[in-house]
C-alpha positions as CSV (number, residue, x, y, z in Angstrom):
1,M,6.7,-25.6,61.6
2,Q,8.6,-22.5,60.8
3,Q,11.8,-24.5,60.4
4,R,10.1,-26.9,58.0
5,K,8.8,-24.0,56.0
6,D,12.2,-22.4,55.8
7,E,13.7,-25.7,54.7
8,Q,11.1,-26.1,51.9
9,E,11.7,-22.5,50.7
10,A,15.4,-23.2,50.7
11,T,15.0,-26.4,48.7
12,A,12.7,-24.5,46.2
13,A,15.2,-21.7,45.9
14,K,18.0,-24.2,45.1
15,T,15.8,-25.9,42.5
16,T,15.0,-22.6,40.8
17,L,18.7,-21.7,40.8
18,R,19.5,-25.0,39.0
19,L,17.1,-24.0,36.3
20,L,18.7,-20.6,35.9
21,E,22.0,-22.3,35.3
22,K,20.6,-23.8,32.2
23,T,21.8,-22.4,28.9
24,V,20.6,-22.0,25.3
25,K,22.6,-25.2,24.5
26,D,20.3,-27.1,26.8
27,M,17.2,-26.0,24.9
28,L,18.5,-27.2,21.5
29,V,19.1,-30.8,22.3
30,D,16.3,-32.0,20.1
31,Q,16.6,-29.3,17.4
32,G,17.2,-30.4,13.8
33,R,19.3,-28.7,11.2
34,L,18.7,-25.1,10.2
35,V,16.4,-24.7,7.2
36,E,17.1,-21.7,5.0
37,V,16.5,-20.2,1.5
38,P,19.0,-18.6,-0.9
39,Y,18.6,-14.9,-1.7
40,T,17.8,-15.8,-5.3
41,A,14.8,-18.0,-4.3
42,T,11.5,-16.7,-5.7
43,L,8.7,-15.9,-3.4
44,G,6.9,-19.0,-4.8
45,D,9.9,-21.2,-3.9
46,T,10.2,-19.6,-0.5
47,M,6.5,-20.1,0.3
48,N,6.9,-23.8,-0.7
49,A,9.9,-24.1,1.6
50,L,7.9,-22.6,4.5
51,V,4.9,-25.0,3.8
52,A,7.1,-28.1,3.3
53,N,9.0,-27.5,6.6
54,K,5.9,-26.4,8.6
55,V,7.6,-23.2,9.7
56,V,6.5,-19.5,9.5
57,A,10.0,-18.0,9.1
58,L,13.3,-18.8,7.4
59,P,16.7,-17.1,7.3
60,V,17.9,-15.9,3.9
61,A,21.5,-16.8,2.8
62,A,23.6,-14.9,0.3
63,P,27.2,-15.0,-0.9
64,P,29.6,-13.2,1.4
65,G,30.7,-9.6,0.7
66,Q,27.7,-8.5,-1.4
67,W,25.1,-7.6,1.2
68,I,24.6,-5.7,4.4
69,G,22.8,-7.9,6.9
70,A,19.5,-6.9,8.6
71,S,20.1,-4.4,11.5
72,G,23.7,-4.2,10.4
73,S,24.4,-7.8,11.3
74,M,27.3,-9.8,10.0
75,I,26.3,-13.5,10.6
76,L,28.5,-15.8,8.5
77,E,28.8,-19.5,7.9
78,S,32.4,-20.5,7.5
79,D,34.3,-23.7,6.9
80,K,35.2,-25.4,10.1
81,Q,38.7,-26.3,9.0
82,T,39.9,-23.4,6.9
83,G,37.7,-20.6,8.2
84,A,36.7,-19.6,4.7
85,V,33.4,-17.8,4.6
86,R,30.7,-19.7,2.7
87,K,27.6,-17.6,3.1
88,H,26.1,-14.6,4.8
89,Y,22.7,-14.6,6.5
90,I,21.1,-11.3,5.4
91,G,17.7,-11.4,7.1
92,M,14.6,-13.4,7.9
93,V,11.5,-13.9,5.8
94,T,8.1,-14.8,7.2
95,M,4.9,-16.1,5.6
96,L,3.3,-12.8,6.5
97,D,6.0,-10.9,4.6
98,I,5.2,-12.9,1.5
99,V,1.5,-12.7,1.7
100,A,1.5,-9.0,2.7
101,Y,3.6,-8.3,-0.4
102,I,1.2,-10.3,-2.6
103,A,-1.7,-8.4,-1.1
104,D,-0.1,-5.0,-1.5
105,D,-2.1,-3.0,-4.0
106,D,0.5,-0.3,-4.5
107,G,-2.0,2.4,-3.8
108,S,-4.8,1.0,-5.9
109,N,-8.2,0.4,-4.5
110,D,-9.0,-2.3,-7.0
111,Q,-8.5,-5.6,-5.2
112,T,-8.6,-7.6,-8.4
113,T,-5.2,-6.1,-9.3
114,D,-3.7,-8.2,-6.5
115,V,-5.1,-11.4,-8.0
116,A,-4.2,-10.5,-11.6
117,N,-0.5,-9.9,-10.6
118,L,-0.2,-13.0,-8.4
119,E,2.0,-15.1,-10.7
120,K,4.2,-12.1,-11.5
121,K,4.7,-11.3,-7.8
122,M,5.6,-14.8,-6.9
123,M,8.6,-14.7,-9.3
124,V,10.2,-11.8,-7.3
125,P,13.4,-12.8,-5.5
126,V,13.0,-13.1,-1.7
127,S,15.9,-10.7,-1.1
128,S,13.7,-7.9,-2.4
129,I,11.2,-8.1,0.4
130,I,13.6,-8.4,3.4
131,G,13.2,-5.5,5.8
132,R,9.5,-4.8,5.1
133,S,8.7,-6.0,8.7
134,F,10.2,-5.8,12.2
135,E,10.7,-9.5,12.2
136,G,12.5,-9.5,8.9
137,L,15.0,-7.0,10.4
138,S,15.4,-8.8,13.7
139,L,18.4,-11.0,12.8
140,C,20.8,-11.8,15.6
141,T,22.5,-14.7,17.3
142,L,22.4,-16.1,20.8
143,N,25.6,-17.7,22.0
144,P,25.0,-21.3,23.1
145,N,26.4,-20.5,26.5
146,T,23.9,-17.8,27.1
147,N,22.0,-18.3,30.3
148,I,18.3,-18.7,30.4
149,L,17.6,-15.2,31.9
150,D,19.6,-13.4,29.2
151,C,17.7,-15.5,26.6
152,M,14.4,-14.5,28.2
153,E,15.5,-10.9,28.1
154,L,15.9,-11.0,24.3
155,F,12.6,-12.8,23.7
156,S,10.7,-10.4,26.1
157,K,11.5,-7.6,23.7
158,G,9.4,-9.0,20.9
159,I,12.2,-10.9,19.1
160,H,10.6,-14.2,18.1
161,R,13.7,-16.2,17.1
162,A,17.5,-16.2,17.0
163,L,20.2,-18.1,15.3
164,V,22.5,-20.1,17.5
165,P,26.1,-20.8,16.4
166,M,26.9,-24.5,17.2
167,D,30.7,-24.1,17.2
168,S,31.1,-20.4,18.1
169,Q,34.7,-19.3,18.4
170,M,33.7,-17.0,21.3
171,E,33.2,-19.7,23.9
172,N,33.4,-17.3,26.8
173,I,30.9,-14.8,25.4
174,Q,27.2,-14.9,26.4
175,G,24.2,-13.0,25.1
176,V,23.1,-11.5,21.9
177,E,25.5,-10.9,19.0
178,L,25.1,-9.2,15.6
179,V,28.5,-10.4,14.4
180,E,29.2,-14.1,14.3
181,S,31.0,-16.8,12.3
182,A,30.4,-20.5,12.7
183,S,30.3,-23.6,10.5
184,S,26.7,-24.4,11.5
185,Y,23.7,-22.8,13.2
186,K,20.4,-23.8,14.7
187,M,17.3,-21.8,15.4
188,L,15.9,-21.0,18.8
189,T,12.4,-19.6,19.1
190,Q,10.1,-18.2,21.8
191,M,8.1,-21.4,21.5
192,D,11.2,-23.5,22.1
193,L,11.8,-21.5,25.3
194,L,8.2,-22.0,26.5
195,K,8.4,-25.7,25.8
196,F,11.6,-25.9,27.8
197,L,10.1,-24.0,30.8
198,K,7.0,-26.2,30.7
199,D,9.2,-29.3,30.9
200,H,10.9,-27.8,33.9
201,A,7.7,-26.6,35.5
202,S,8.6,-28.1,38.9
203,E,11.7,-25.9,39.0
204,L,9.6,-22.7,38.5
205,G,7.7,-23.4,41.7
206,E,4.7,-21.3,42.8
207,I,5.2,-18.8,39.9
208,L,3.1,-21.0,37.6
209,S,0.3,-20.9,40.1
210,S,-0.1,-17.1,39.8
211,S,-2.9,-15.9,37.6
212,I,-2.0,-14.2,34.4
213,K,-3.5,-11.0,35.8
214,E,-1.5,-11.2,39.0
215,I,1.8,-11.9,37.3
216,G,1.3,-9.0,34.8
217,C,1.2,-10.8,31.4
218,L,-2.4,-9.8,30.6
219,N,-2.3,-7.3,27.7
220,Q,-5.6,-5.4,27.7
221,N,-5.0,-3.8,24.3
222,V,-6.6,-6.1,21.8
223,Y,-7.4,-5.2,18.2
224,A,-9.6,-7.3,16.0
225,I,-11.2,-7.7,12.6
226,T,-14.9,-8.3,12.0
227,D,-16.6,-11.3,10.4
228,R,-17.0,-9.2,7.3
229,T,-13.4,-8.4,6.8
230,K,-11.8,-9.9,3.7
231,V,-8.6,-11.9,3.7
232,I,-6.8,-9.3,1.7
233,D,-7.7,-6.6,4.1
234,A,-6.9,-8.7,7.1
235,I,-3.4,-9.3,5.8
236,K,-2.9,-5.5,5.3
237,C,-4.1,-4.9,8.8
238,L,-1.6,-7.4,10.2
239,R,1.2,-5.8,8.2
240,T,0.3,-2.2,9.1
241,A,-0.1,-2.8,12.8
242,L,2.9,-5.2,13.1
243,L,0.7,-8.0,14.4
244,N,0.9,-11.7,13.7
245,A,-2.7,-12.5,14.6
246,V,-6.0,-10.9,15.4
247,P,-9.3,-12.2,16.8
248,I,-12.3,-12.2,14.5
249,V,-15.3,-10.6,16.2
250,E,-19.0,-10.5,15.4
251,S,-19.8,-7.3,13.4
252,S,-22.2,-4.9,15.1
253,N,-25.5,-3.7,13.7
254,D,-25.7,-0.9,16.2
255,F,-23.1,1.3,14.5
256,E,-21.2,1.6,11.2
257,E,-17.6,0.4,11.1
258,D,-15.0,0.0,8.4
259,H,-14.5,-3.7,7.9
260,R,-11.2,-3.0,6.1
261,Q,-9.6,-1.6,9.3
262,L,-8.8,-3.0,12.7
263,V,-11.4,-2.4,15.4
264,D,-11.1,-2.2,19.2
265,G,-11.8,-5.8,20.3
266,E,-12.4,-5.2,24.0
267,G,-15.9,-6.2,25.0
268,R,-16.6,-7.8,21.6
269,K,-17.6,-11.5,21.0
270,P,-14.7,-13.4,19.4
271,I,-15.7,-16.1,17.0
272,G,-12.3,-17.0,15.5
273,T,-8.6,-16.1,14.9
274,F,-6.9,-14.9,11.8
275,S,-3.2,-15.6,12.1
276,A,-0.1,-15.4,9.9
277,T,0.6,-18.9,11.0
278,D,-2.6,-20.1,9.3
279,L,-1.3,-18.6,6.1
280,R,1.1,-21.6,6.1
281,G,-1.9,-23.6,4.8
282,C,-2.1,-21.4,1.7
283,H,-0.9,-23.4,-1.2
284,L,-0.2,-21.0,-4.1
285,S,-2.9,-22.6,-6.2
286,A,-5.5,-21.8,-3.6
287,L,-4.3,-18.3,-2.7
288,Q,-5.7,-16.7,-5.8
289,T,-9.2,-17.7,-4.8
290,W,-8.8,-17.1,-1.1
291,L,-7.7,-13.5,-1.1
292,P,-11.2,-12.0,-1.8
293,L,-12.9,-14.3,0.7
294,R,-14.0,-13.2,4.2
295,A,-11.3,-14.0,6.8
296,L,-13.8,-16.1,8.8
297,E,-14.5,-18.2,5.8
298,F,-10.8,-18.5,5.1
299,T,-10.1,-20.0,8.5
300,E,-12.8,-22.6,7.9
301,L,-11.3,-23.5,4.5
302,V,-7.7,-23.6,5.6
303,S,-8.5,-25.8,8.6
304,R,-9.3,-28.5,6.1
305,S,-5.9,-28.2,4.5
306,P,-3.7,-31.4,4.7
307,L,-1.1,-29.3,6.5
308,F,-3.4,-29.2,9.6
309,A,-5.1,-32.6,9.2
310,F,-4.2,-35.4,11.6
311,K,-1.5,-33.4,13.3
312,E,-2.1,-34.2,17.0
313,G,-1.8,-31.3,19.4
314,V,-1.9,-28.5,16.9
315,S,-4.8,-26.1,17.0
316,A,-6.8,-25.9,13.8
317,P,-7.1,-22.3,12.5
318,K,-10.9,-22.2,13.2
319,E,-10.3,-23.2,16.9
320,M,-10.1,-20.2,19.2
321,V,-7.8,-20.8,22.2
322,S,-8.9,-18.7,25.2
323,C,-8.8,-18.3,28.9
324,Q,-10.1,-16.1,31.7
325,P,-8.1,-13.4,33.6
326,Q,-8.0,-15.7,36.7
327,A,-6.3,-18.5,34.8
328,A,-3.1,-19.8,36.2
329,L,0.1,-19.0,34.2
330,G,1.0,-22.7,34.1
331,E,-2.4,-23.5,32.6
332,V,-2.0,-20.9,29.9
333,I,1.5,-22.1,29.1
334,E,0.1,-25.7,28.8
335,K,-2.5,-24.4,26.3
336,I,0.1,-22.6,24.2
337,V,2.5,-25.5,24.0
338,S,-0.1,-28.2,23.5
339,K,-2.1,-26.3,20.9
340,H,1.0,-24.7,19.4
341,V,-0.5,-21.2,19.3
342,H,1.4,-18.0,19.9
343,R,-1.2,-16.2,21.9
344,V,-4.3,-16.9,24.0
345,W,-7.3,-14.6,23.9
346,V,-8.6,-13.6,27.3
347,V,-12.3,-13.5,27.7
348,D,-14.6,-12.5,30.6
349,E,-17.4,-14.6,32.1
350,Q,-19.7,-13.6,29.3
351,G,-17.2,-14.7,26.7
352,L,-16.3,-11.2,25.6
353,L,-12.7,-10.1,24.9
354,A,-10.8,-8.7,27.8
355,G,-7.3,-8.9,26.3
356,L,-4.7,-11.3,25.2
357,V,-1.6,-13.1,26.5
358,S,1.3,-13.5,24.0
359,L,4.6,-15.4,24.2
360,T,6.4,-12.1,24.6
361,D,4.1,-11.2,27.5
362,I,4.7,-14.5,29.2
363,V,8.5,-14.5,28.8
364,G,8.7,-10.9,30.1
365,A,6.5,-11.6,33.2
366,L,8.3,-14.9,34.0
367,R,11.7,-13.1,33.8
368,V,10.6,-10.4,36.2
369,S,9.3,-12.9,38.6
370,L,12.4,-15.0,38.5
371,L,14.6,-12.0,39.0
372,S,12.5,-11.0,42.0
373,K,12.9,-14.5,43.4
374,I,16.6,-14.3,43.1
375,D,16.7,-11.0,45.0
376,V,15.1,-12.5,48.1
377,M,17.2,-15.7,48.1
């Protein structure tokens, strides 16, 4: 019996090691071309590009020699034959960056000011809003030869995406780089990594059977907005707290609370989610009328947007994806990938918020578990 157990463990260990030999290149097999916007694009053009390509972030390209890249990066696209530099990627822009800029009242308490200046703000060049968020400054590359553990290390630090040079001149280099030159790039995201790991679930072994609480990816700090919070205030809350999504909770009649600010969500009843990803459903023509609405009403309206209709497997904005603390990690990853959400709200048996699990939390916990497994092999 013991011999059979030892053999099974040895086989499982070899299987896991094969997974860890995979590289970034293996995760990009089905990835299409990189979508980008020029630094001169208006915010209106950029929002249209985000909507048309169904993405929430895009790299911004500029002529070489005129800009300092985000975080001091120097990520260049060059001609494959001559090596001549064609463009310089200067940062990332997200849907939240754009909408937060639109919602910024520049110190005024008059929310109508935001609506009145909407058209003017949408003509601003996208280069002027780069660097307003952590994500916009998080511009780096991952060499295609980077192993899966090093890739997980980057994404466990809250970096959501990285450019991957497809013909890097530094073939023997692995890991993160701020200086790179290649003739073409692709984008690798946290979601791409989770999808890859889900497809290789058998190679992760018993790790996926652990509960999210046991494995350490349950984050008990959960902030929320109430069902009385307006869209414009919800956007400002996301920007100020460097969050990409918050649960919407039932407002309380027992005590006064400021519905323009984040509230402690623990122990509150969640009834929806307000997410930067949902803002992708904001066509410019509708945005003007949506800003003053309550966030809960917005989620119901945007769920009827053609961008979310008839797209199998994608969670509509009004749907709240949740689990309990005892849920298996594999089950939570399945929900994230199948519903294409970037976090799962954790609720107790009464349906009250107990925390959340984000992609960053999952990648970090998985990496620690895999490293521990390697140590005992």
